[in-house]
């Protein structure tokens, strides 16, 4: 949570420009990143991405046959490598894909992506990014002699998504691109970009970094991925960033407030915030009052429940990560909207960790709250838990962090409890 907080701090101070800046003019996407490496690529239609994934994995098209399809996948076990050295290295361009979302030319498709404010549903974009990320990884690990892959590739982490534009038009075509930019032993980092047609050029609107993990054919244990060969200084730099990201994630998880107490500076900030909410008319620690233009964090909460029907399954008969993200995002958006009292625009998404798969048939409990605000910015945390219909026990599957920009300046949020102040990014408060 603390890194997301620091990003908001930087946004508030104008230090951090999401992506390439909100007012970016038209650019030629072929000139960016590693685009020039694959000039001849023709984009896949967005509807074909899932069909391709289904073919690669051999997933059933109806729920009735899902057990049989999974039994067939067991046979692919023998194609799994015993070590990474057995696998041929791949270039970044081997996994490079472009996907077209023709909102401009296909009005029937537009309906699925449309908001009532005549913008594009970001939740749908999250679903497309998730599917594209997985397809990119299958391209990287493609066995040319086999139609089906022995790997089950799952989303482990949405490291970050930065929007470079406030809102997207539902009437202009969108193009996605993605490629594997770093590999470990069983994990891969994927970089994705999104562009929207403006005049006759595709302009950048979003940058995303996801981490995918390869599992065996039954999705029960880890599986090796093909190594990566680097062909230019640009690719070496992307790979180096991937290494740094891995190190940062390890360091970040070891400083989690679930594992260690707040630092002296953080404790001081928490205490000062607590003191600022004490009623000056009493000398009691129990008598709390809100400072002007502030809201108790607890009063910003919204909750929802989803039943995870088979329709929302992924190719491995678990619940599709993109669906979980869409539902969490929409609850987060509603939380920001009701808190700020005006229309929020998503600015960034950080650190969505997929800790456990969600089984089909589970009950999905989402709970969302504002955990920090600054000027027009609202940071929302959505916590997701599942329970089966039979067992009452709840298990956390994800924690989502969304940063929104509201049309109007928003109130401050104050935690009433120690738990609330730990959720609050104290390091961000310290930088106010
Ligand atoms: C039309 C009809 C339709 C028919 C049906 C088809 C329906 C189609 C509709 C959907 C289509 C699209 C589907 C596309 C698929 C989407 C994917 C998903 O949904 S997936 C669903 C959503 N996702 C899920 O459900 C996943 C749930 N999570 C899990 O299962 C596990 O936490 C785990 C497998 C991710 C890691 O398990 P763990 O025991 O920790 O594993 P290990 O210790 O063994 O480490 C292995 C490697 O992983 C690394 N690593 C680990 N964590 C992270 C991290 N946070 N950050 C970074 N890295 C991480 C670690 O460093 C190591 O790397 P390396 O050193 O080897 O390189």
XYZ file of C-alpha atoms and ligand atoms in Angstrom:
499
model
C 0.000 0.000 0.000
C 2.786 2.407 0.752
C 4.091 2.533 -2.816
C 0.644 3.372 -4.199
C 0.466 6.079 -1.619
C 3.742 7.590 -2.654
C 2.584 7.670 -6.270
C -0.429 9.701 -5.175
C 1.840 12.002 -3.248
C 3.920 12.546 -6.364
C 0.781 13.087 -8.479
C -0.444 15.719 -6.045
C 2.861 17.535 -6.217
C 2.979 17.279 -10.001
C 6.189 15.227 -9.803
C 4.768 12.191 -11.477
C 3.181 12.352 -14.879
C 1.154 9.234 -15.533
C 2.363 7.515 -18.677
C 3.501 10.190 -21.060
C 1.359 12.998 -19.683
C -2.338 13.787 -19.778
C -2.028 16.231 -22.643
C 0.065 14.081 -24.921
C -0.401 14.901 -28.587
C -0.539 12.349 -31.396
C 2.429 10.046 -31.717
C 3.357 7.255 -33.973
C 3.191 4.094 -31.827
C 5.655 2.352 -34.101
C 8.330 4.740 -32.846
C 7.792 3.907 -29.181
C 9.130 1.178 -26.909
C 10.137 -1.759 -29.019
C 7.470 -1.223 -31.670
C 9.946 -0.898 -34.482
C 10.990 -4.523 -33.988
C 7.819 -5.932 -35.448
C 6.662 -3.697 -38.240
C 4.733 -6.419 -40.087
C 2.400 -7.387 -37.252
C -1.326 -7.225 -38.076
C -3.620 -6.793 -35.073
C -5.900 -9.571 -33.828
C -9.572 -8.654 -33.269
C -10.269 -8.386 -29.525
C -12.940 -11.114 -29.734
C -10.371 -13.563 -31.075
C -8.021 -13.239 -28.104
C -10.161 -15.463 -25.881
C -10.793 -17.962 -28.709
C -7.046 -18.218 -29.230
C -6.486 -18.738 -25.505
C -9.156 -21.421 -25.404
C -7.505 -23.240 -28.303
C -4.017 -23.000 -26.772
C -5.226 -24.478 -23.498
C -7.906 -26.783 -24.901
C -10.591 -25.321 -22.642
C -14.155 -26.541 -23.109
C -16.684 -24.163 -24.600
C -19.377 -25.343 -22.222
C -19.262 -25.917 -18.494
C -20.699 -29.458 -18.836
C -17.434 -30.615 -20.479
C -14.973 -28.806 -18.218
C -13.939 -31.896 -16.214
C -13.252 -33.857 -19.417
C -11.201 -30.971 -20.840
C -9.134 -30.841 -17.649
C -8.554 -34.625 -17.788
C -7.198 -34.160 -21.327
C -4.829 -31.457 -20.131
C -3.245 -33.925 -17.691
C -1.765 -35.708 -20.739
C 0.233 -32.576 -21.565
C 2.328 -33.030 -18.411
C 5.001 -34.910 -20.369
C 5.674 -31.773 -22.475
C 6.758 -29.757 -19.416
C 10.479 -28.967 -19.186
C 12.433 -30.447 -16.256
C 14.701 -27.380 -16.194
C 14.754 -23.952 -17.789
C 17.966 -24.838 -19.693
C 16.017 -27.336 -21.807
C 13.892 -24.532 -23.235
C 15.032 -22.446 -26.238
C 15.487 -18.725 -25.572
C 12.964 -16.344 -27.094
C 13.257 -12.752 -28.304
C 10.971 -9.955 -27.101
C 9.512 -9.725 -30.565
C 8.444 -13.406 -30.462
C 5.787 -12.521 -27.901
C 4.834 -9.147 -29.394
C 1.093 -8.910 -30.211
C -1.266 -6.156 -31.277
C -5.011 -6.360 -30.607
C -7.685 -4.165 -32.157
C -10.808 -3.070 -30.289
C -12.802 -1.532 -33.164
C -15.184 0.653 -31.149
C -15.428 3.115 -34.027
C -16.499 0.663 -36.702
C -18.483 -1.918 -34.670
C -21.398 -0.295 -32.816
C -22.543 -3.665 -31.344
C -19.157 -4.020 -29.644
C -19.367 -0.422 -28.393
C -22.402 -1.244 -26.213
C -20.300 -3.612 -24.093
C -17.732 -0.864 -23.414
C -20.019 2.128 -22.977
C -20.588 4.106 -19.754
C -23.591 6.368 -19.261
C -21.185 9.342 -19.311
C -20.263 8.346 -22.902
C -16.790 7.137 -21.979
C -15.178 3.687 -22.148
C -15.717 1.252 -19.234
C -12.289 0.894 -17.661
C -13.376 -2.398 -16.064
C -13.733 -3.882 -19.558
C -10.256 -2.605 -20.452
C -8.876 -4.382 -17.358
C -10.412 -7.629 -18.644
C -8.846 -7.145 -22.082
C -5.431 -6.339 -20.610
C -5.562 -9.503 -18.516
C -6.404 -11.714 -21.504
C -3.769 -9.979 -23.670
C -1.117 -10.399 -20.962
C -1.766 -14.134 -20.791
C -1.788 -14.522 -24.595
C 1.526 -12.651 -24.808
C 3.057 -15.162 -22.376
C 1.730 -18.098 -24.410
C 3.399 -16.591 -27.496
C 6.677 -16.392 -25.567
C 6.448 -20.061 -24.531
C 4.996 -21.394 -27.780
C 5.993 -24.935 -28.700
C 5.996 -24.783 -32.472
C 5.382 -28.519 -32.928
C 2.329 -28.625 -30.639
C -1.065 -26.937 -30.936
C -1.759 -26.960 -27.211
C 0.419 -25.626 -24.421
C 1.250 -27.702 -21.335
C 1.465 -24.467 -19.322
C -1.301 -22.871 -17.290
C -0.439 -19.174 -17.220
C -2.093 -17.159 -14.458
C -1.995 -13.506 -13.480
C 0.032 -13.048 -10.294
C 0.267 -9.263 -10.129
C -0.866 -6.072 -11.779
C 2.240 -4.093 -10.939
C 0.945 -0.807 -12.294
C -1.334 0.786 -14.838
C -0.925 4.460 -15.670
C -3.495 6.389 -17.644
C -2.159 9.120 -19.914
C -5.621 10.437 -20.770
C -8.540 11.429 -18.539
C -11.248 9.608 -20.459
C -11.529 7.571 -23.621
C -13.980 8.015 -26.486
C -16.314 5.059 -27.088
C -16.474 6.036 -30.751
C -12.842 5.646 -31.772
C -10.891 2.449 -32.346
C -8.502 1.283 -29.654
C -5.326 -0.707 -30.172
C -3.441 -2.711 -27.531
C 0.080 -4.024 -27.788
C 2.065 -6.226 -25.443
C 5.217 -8.289 -25.102
C 7.178 -10.173 -22.460
C 9.839 -7.808 -21.103
C 11.465 -9.899 -18.365
C 11.496 -13.552 -17.318
C 12.480 -15.353 -14.123
C 12.356 -19.127 -13.718
C 8.583 -19.503 -13.740
C 7.381 -15.898 -13.862
C 7.245 -13.307 -16.637
C 6.776 -9.552 -16.670
C 4.586 -8.241 -19.494
C 4.505 -4.643 -20.720
C 1.331 -3.504 -22.437
C 0.259 -0.243 -24.014
C -3.029 1.048 -25.275
C -3.618 3.622 -28.035
C -6.710 5.364 -29.300
C -7.326 6.641 -32.795
C -7.197 10.416 -32.973
C -7.555 11.706 -36.525
C -5.577 9.152 -38.473
C -3.032 8.338 -35.753
C -3.098 6.060 -32.729
C -2.134 8.093 -29.634
C -0.912 6.479 -26.378
C -3.514 6.371 -23.607
C -2.315 3.739 -21.116
C 0.828 1.886 -19.951
C 0.616 -1.340 -17.962
C 2.986 -3.827 -16.322
C 1.682 -7.242 -15.241
C 3.441 -10.311 -13.805
C 2.245 -13.719 -14.992
C 3.237 -17.068 -13.531
C 3.488 -20.389 -15.386
C 2.007 -23.431 -13.720
C 1.833 -27.056 -14.833
C -0.958 -28.349 -17.079
C -3.282 -28.898 -14.116
C -2.388 -25.560 -12.492
C -1.057 -27.379 -9.431
C 2.659 -26.551 -9.321
C 5.204 -24.175 -10.924
C 6.488 -24.720 -14.473
C 9.576 -23.325 -16.223
C 9.313 -20.627 -18.879
C 11.566 -20.042 -21.895
C 14.537 -17.754 -21.230
C 14.725 -14.375 -22.957
C 17.468 -13.150 -25.258
C 18.074 -9.442 -25.480
C 18.793 -7.915 -28.860
C 19.286 -4.199 -28.275
C 20.268 -1.715 -25.542
C 16.555 -0.807 -25.301
C 15.660 -4.410 -24.529
C 18.534 -4.682 -22.061
C 17.122 -1.646 -20.268
C 13.608 -3.167 -20.143
C 15.050 -6.373 -18.728
C 17.120 -4.450 -16.175
C 13.929 -2.659 -15.082
C 12.256 -6.058 -14.683
C 15.093 -7.187 -12.382
C 14.785 -3.974 -10.366
C 11.013 -4.443 -10.132
C 11.478 -7.943 -8.755
C 13.908 -6.645 -6.096
C 11.545 -3.789 -5.231
C 8.615 -6.191 -4.793
C 10.617 -8.420 -2.437
C 11.766 -5.414 -0.382
C 8.238 -4.009 -0.366
C 6.667 -7.237 0.886
C 9.209 -7.538 3.708
C 8.343 -4.034 4.983
C 4.589 -4.737 4.943
C 2.831 -3.447 8.046
C 1.461 -6.970 8.459
C 5.040 -8.068 9.162
C 6.616 -5.128 10.961
C 5.556 -2.182 13.107
C 5.384 1.328 11.615
C 8.647 3.266 11.648
C 9.284 6.031 14.236
C 8.330 8.673 11.646
C 5.123 6.826 10.751
C 4.211 6.382 14.429
C 4.659 10.121 14.975
C 2.411 10.907 12.016
C -0.283 8.498 13.236
C -0.128 10.044 16.697
C -0.339 13.593 15.346
C -3.359 12.635 13.266
C -4.966 11.088 16.333
C -4.319 14.252 18.376
C -5.813 16.409 15.628
C -9.124 14.525 16.022
C -9.424 14.946 19.819
C -12.136 17.240 21.073
C -10.309 20.286 22.569
C -13.286 20.847 24.914
C -12.649 17.576 26.791
C -9.513 15.897 28.059
C -10.671 12.464 26.967
C -9.000 10.248 24.395
C -12.477 8.902 23.607
C -14.014 12.128 22.514
C -13.159 12.462 18.856
C -14.159 15.196 16.428
C -13.405 15.564 12.757
C -11.330 18.505 11.551
C -13.177 20.819 9.101
C -13.909 19.384 5.647
C -13.034 15.831 6.663
C -14.806 12.464 6.718
C -14.167 9.409 8.896
C -12.563 6.700 6.782
C -15.119 4.160 8.054
C -17.931 6.280 6.606
C -16.533 5.997 3.086
C -17.104 2.238 2.857
C -19.126 0.410 0.205
C -19.607 -3.352 -0.036
C -20.853 -5.791 -2.638
C -21.404 -9.499 -3.132
C -20.954 -11.479 -6.342
C -21.870 -15.073 -6.991
C -19.093 -16.524 -9.161
C -21.069 -18.280 -11.892
C -19.450 -20.598 -14.481
C -19.889 -17.853 -17.108
C -17.104 -15.890 -15.386
C -14.584 -18.730 -15.497
C -11.221 -18.551 -17.177
C -9.606 -21.182 -19.356
C -8.521 -23.108 -16.232
C -12.031 -23.275 -14.753
C -11.257 -20.761 -12.043
C -12.709 -17.262 -11.948
C -11.208 -14.963 -14.598
C -8.812 -12.434 -13.027
C -10.127 -9.711 -15.347
C -13.669 -10.243 -14.015
C -12.412 -9.847 -10.432
C -10.614 -6.657 -11.431
C -13.689 -5.285 -13.232
C -15.936 -5.897 -10.242
C -13.407 -4.407 -7.791
C -12.802 -1.412 -10.049
C -16.517 -0.673 -10.435
C -17.057 -0.796 -6.670
C -13.958 1.392 -6.198
C -15.280 3.877 -8.764
C -18.677 4.028 -7.021
C -16.875 4.597 -3.687
C -14.847 7.475 -5.134
C -17.952 8.905 -6.801
C -20.097 8.890 -3.669
C -17.206 10.175 -1.540
C -16.155 13.018 -3.842
C -19.663 13.946 -5.016
C -18.533 14.301 -8.624
C -17.403 12.109 -11.456
C -14.056 10.379 -10.815
C -11.557 9.410 -13.528
C -9.091 6.598 -12.951
C -5.484 7.784 -12.947
C -3.554 4.737 -11.781
C -3.900 1.149 -10.613
C -1.213 -0.356 -8.364
C -0.146 -3.628 -6.835
C -3.093 -5.915 -7.455
C -1.821 -9.190 -6.088
C -3.692 -12.364 -6.998
C -2.964 -14.353 -3.883
C -5.335 -17.285 -4.385
C -7.453 -18.555 -7.262
C -11.204 -18.061 -6.917
C -13.239 -21.223 -7.454
C -16.356 -21.248 -9.620
C -19.386 -21.185 -7.331
C -17.684 -19.091 -4.623
C -19.272 -16.091 -2.990
C -17.092 -13.042 -3.616
C -17.278 -10.344 -0.942
C -15.839 -6.987 -2.007
C -15.329 -4.174 0.417
C -14.104 -0.775 -0.639
C -13.050 2.359 1.226
C -11.269 5.622 0.639
C -7.897 5.435 2.359
C -6.332 8.726 1.320
C -7.223 11.962 -0.440
C -5.319 15.012 -1.574
C -6.755 17.948 -3.556
C -8.778 16.245 -6.323
C -7.192 12.839 -5.844
C -8.864 9.914 -4.102
C -7.122 6.677 -3.288
C -9.447 3.687 -2.877
C -8.610 0.258 -1.485
C -10.814 -2.706 -2.371
C -10.456 -5.892 -0.381
C -11.814 -9.129 -1.806
C -12.613 -12.287 0.100
C -14.238 -15.531 -0.935
C -16.268 -18.142 0.866
C -17.760 -21.305 -0.518
C -21.481 -21.917 -0.129
C -20.754 -24.854 2.181
C -18.031 -23.334 4.379
C -18.501 -20.037 6.150
C -14.765 -19.281 6.418
C -13.614 -16.241 4.406
C -10.255 -16.139 2.603
C -8.614 -13.001 1.189
C -7.891 -13.380 -2.513
C -6.900 -9.865 -3.588
C -6.297 -6.318 -2.457
C -6.820 -3.675 -5.144
C -5.511 -0.089 -5.143
C -7.094 2.493 -7.445
C -6.257 6.188 -7.692
C -8.986 8.474 -9.040
C -9.084 12.140 -9.939
C -12.344 13.850 -9.093
C -13.849 16.802 -10.976
C -14.000 18.746 -7.688
C -11.658 19.051 -4.688
C -12.518 16.321 -2.168
C -12.646 16.193 1.672
C -9.808 14.716 3.742
C -10.272 11.244 5.265
C -9.345 10.502 8.861
C -9.039 7.037 10.402
C -10.852 6.459 13.683
C -8.966 3.299 14.635
C -5.379 2.031 14.595
C -6.402 -0.448 11.838
C -7.657 2.449 9.753
C -4.475 4.475 10.233
C -2.382 1.521 9.081
C -4.474 1.306 5.907
C -3.826 4.961 5.398
C -0.584 5.568 3.593
C 1.171 7.438 6.394
C 4.253 8.046 4.306
C 2.030 9.970 1.923
C 0.535 12.013 4.727
C 4.048 12.807 5.820
C 4.764 14.291 2.405
C 1.780 16.641 2.473
C -16.807 -18.998 -24.946
C -16.721 -20.091 -23.949
C -15.703 -19.909 -22.919
C -15.192 -21.147 -22.399
C -14.216 -21.024 -21.234
C -13.154 -20.123 -21.419
C -13.514 -18.846 -20.783
C -12.725 -17.762 -21.371
C -12.877 -16.489 -20.613
C -11.600 -16.012 -20.077
C -10.618 -15.902 -21.135
C -9.371 -15.286 -20.749
C -8.688 -16.067 -19.753
C -7.282 -15.693 -19.742
C -6.664 -16.176 -18.518
C -6.600 -15.051 -17.550
C -5.754 -15.397 -16.389
C -6.537 -15.574 -15.197
O -7.715 -15.377 -15.128
S -5.674 -16.144 -13.841
C -6.802 -15.882 -12.519
C -6.280 -14.882 -11.567
N -5.060 -15.304 -10.949
C -5.024 -16.299 -10.053
O -6.019 -16.930 -9.746
C -3.695 -16.586 -9.431
C -3.851 -16.846 -7.966
N -2.554 -16.959 -7.311
C -1.846 -18.102 -7.315
O -2.307 -19.123 -7.817
C -0.479 -18.066 -6.695
O -0.388 -16.995 -5.783
C 0.675 -17.919 -7.756
C 0.641 -19.121 -8.674
C 0.519 -16.637 -8.579
C 2.009 -17.847 -7.033
O 2.078 -18.925 -6.161
P 3.381 -19.162 -5.239
O 3.119 -20.346 -4.400
O 3.763 -17.864 -4.602
O 4.401 -19.543 -6.359
P 5.941 -19.807 -6.216
O 6.459 -19.486 -4.853
O 6.166 -21.166 -6.791
O 6.554 -18.707 -7.197
C 6.419 -18.841 -8.557
C 6.898 -17.580 -9.237
O 5.921 -16.570 -9.089
C 6.531 -15.372 -8.659
N 5.524 -14.656 -7.912
C 4.628 -15.159 -7.050
N 3.836 -14.196 -6.603
C 4.237 -13.049 -7.197
C 3.817 -11.699 -7.122
N 2.815 -11.326 -6.365
N 4.465 -10.797 -7.861
C 5.479 -11.136 -8.662
N 5.921 -12.409 -8.759
C 5.306 -13.344 -8.034
C 7.727 -15.831 -7.833
O 8.687 -14.806 -7.713
C 8.205 -16.985 -8.686
O 8.923 -16.462 -9.818
P 10.266 -17.165 -10.397
O 11.356 -16.820 -9.485
O 9.987 -18.649 -10.447
O 10.417 -16.588 -11.752
